[in-house]
């Protein structure tokens, strides 16, 4: 038995949970925060038999696509004069996708 831990962007989580449950995989959804943008993430836990790991990973890949997002970031400028000039600028960052861990499960039981 394997435990798949998938960290995905909040925007992708509902579609992924639906896609997994339609294929009869049981999913536990945990709210999480972190990363570069400090944006909401979701951590999904999926326990599966070893031969089904690739199926789950394919569903994650199909559902959680990477995309570009424009963010506005503060960027302080200090010239050689020592003057501090605060302003903001737009930057393109890549969001989406998934971070996936697959770990062995020593013991599994339902009570």
Short mmCIF file of C-alpha atoms in Angstrom, two decimals:
data_model
loop_
_atom_site.label_atom_id
_atom_site.label_comp_id
_atom_site.label_asym_id
_atom_site.label_seq_id
_atom_site.Cartn_x
_atom_site.Cartn_y
_atom_site.Cartn_z
CA UNK A 1 0.00 0.00 0.00
CA UNK A 2 1.15 3.56 -0.80
CA UNK A 3 0.19 6.99 0.47
CA UNK A 4 0.17 9.74 -2.14
CA UNK A 5 0.53 13.24 -0.73
CA UNK A 6 -0.30 15.88 -3.34
CA UNK A 7 0.03 19.59 -2.65
CA UNK A 8 -2.00 21.57 -5.17
CA UNK A 9 -3.24 25.11 -5.59
CA UNK A 10 -6.64 25.80 -4.03
CA UNK A 11 -8.07 26.70 -7.44
CA UNK A 12 -7.31 23.17 -8.73
CA UNK A 13 -8.42 21.24 -5.66
CA UNK A 14 -12.16 20.85 -6.28
CA UNK A 15 -11.68 19.56 -9.80
CA UNK A 16 -9.00 17.15 -8.63
CA UNK A 17 -11.08 15.80 -5.75
CA UNK A 18 -14.00 15.28 -8.16
CA UNK A 19 -11.79 13.54 -10.73
CA UNK A 20 -10.31 11.21 -8.12
CA UNK A 21 -13.63 10.29 -6.51
CA UNK A 22 -15.19 9.63 -9.93
CA UNK A 23 -12.49 6.97 -10.38
CA UNK A 24 -13.34 5.50 -6.94
CA UNK A 25 -10.25 6.81 -5.13
CA UNK A 26 -10.80 8.00 -1.57
CA UNK A 27 -9.32 11.39 -0.80
CA UNK A 28 -8.70 13.36 2.38
CA UNK A 29 -8.43 17.12 1.82
CA UNK A 30 -6.39 19.34 4.16
CA UNK A 31 -6.20 23.12 3.89
CA UNK A 32 -2.62 24.38 3.87
CA UNK A 33 -0.72 27.58 3.18
CA UNK A 34 2.76 28.25 2.01
CA UNK A 35 5.07 28.75 -0.85
CA UNK A 36 6.42 31.78 -2.58
CA UNK A 37 3.09 33.55 -2.99
CA UNK A 38 1.74 32.65 0.47
CA UNK A 39 -1.39 31.55 -1.30
CA UNK A 40 -3.87 28.93 -0.23
CA UNK A 41 -2.92 25.39 -1.06
CA UNK A 42 -4.63 22.09 -0.49
CA UNK A 43 -2.86 18.93 0.60
CA UNK A 44 -4.58 15.76 -0.56
CA UNK A 45 -3.96 12.34 0.97
CA UNK A 46 -4.78 9.32 -1.17
CA UNK A 47 -4.14 5.77 0.02
CA UNK A 48 -3.90 3.25 -2.85
CA UNK A 49 -2.54 -0.12 -3.78
CA UNK A 50 0.90 0.08 -5.38
CA UNK A 51 -0.39 -0.83 -8.85
CA UNK A 52 -2.77 2.17 -8.84
CA UNK A 53 -0.20 4.86 -8.01
CA UNK A 54 0.42 5.71 -11.68
CA UNK A 55 -3.33 6.10 -12.28
CA UNK A 56 -3.61 8.66 -9.47
CA UNK A 57 -0.55 10.57 -10.66
CA UNK A 58 -1.99 10.77 -14.19
CA UNK A 59 -5.25 12.20 -12.85
CA UNK A 60 -3.27 14.81 -10.90
CA UNK A 61 -1.23 15.73 -14.00
CA UNK A 62 -4.35 16.04 -16.13
CA UNK A 63 -6.16 18.22 -13.60
CA UNK A 64 -3.45 20.48 -12.16
CA UNK A 65 -1.93 22.38 -15.06
CA UNK A 66 0.79 24.99 -14.66
CA UNK A 67 -0.09 28.50 -15.76
CA UNK A 68 1.28 32.04 -15.65
CA UNK A 69 -0.06 34.59 -13.17
CA UNK A 70 0.73 38.27 -12.87
CA UNK A 71 1.36 39.51 -9.35
CA UNK A 72 2.16 42.97 -8.08
CA UNK A 73 5.18 42.97 -5.83
CA UNK A 74 6.72 45.75 -3.77
CA UNK A 75 10.34 46.33 -4.72
CA UNK A 76 12.40 48.91 -2.86
CA UNK A 77 15.01 50.84 -4.83
CA UNK A 78 18.04 52.36 -3.20
CA UNK A 79 20.17 54.52 -5.46
CA UNK A 80 23.78 55.39 -4.80
CA UNK A 81 22.52 58.53 -3.08
CA UNK A 82 21.06 56.39 -0.31
CA UNK A 83 17.51 57.46 -1.09
CA UNK A 84 14.86 54.81 -0.58
CA UNK A 85 12.20 54.88 -3.32
CA UNK A 86 9.39 52.39 -2.80
CA UNK A 87 7.33 51.34 -5.80
CA UNK A 88 5.55 48.29 -7.08
CA UNK A 89 6.01 46.29 -10.25
CA UNK A 90 4.27 43.47 -12.03
CA UNK A 91 5.95 40.11 -12.33
CA UNK A 92 4.90 36.93 -14.12
CA UNK A 93 5.13 33.78 -12.00
CA UNK A 94 4.26 30.17 -12.73
CA UNK A 95 1.49 28.73 -10.56
CA UNK A 96 -0.46 25.50 -10.55
CA UNK A 97 0.86 22.03 -11.04
CA UNK A 98 1.39 19.79 -8.06
CA UNK A 99 4.03 18.60 -5.66
CA UNK A 100 3.61 14.86 -5.16
CA UNK A 101 5.12 12.51 -2.59
CA UNK A 102 4.59 8.76 -2.69
CA UNK A 103 5.45 6.96 0.55
CA UNK A 104 5.20 3.38 1.72
CA UNK A 105 2.49 2.53 4.23
CA UNK A 106 3.54 -0.03 6.84
CA UNK A 107 0.08 -0.54 8.24
CA UNK A 108 -3.41 0.42 7.11
CA UNK A 109 -6.66 -0.18 8.96
CA UNK A 110 -10.20 1.17 9.14
CA UNK A 111 -11.84 1.15 12.52
#
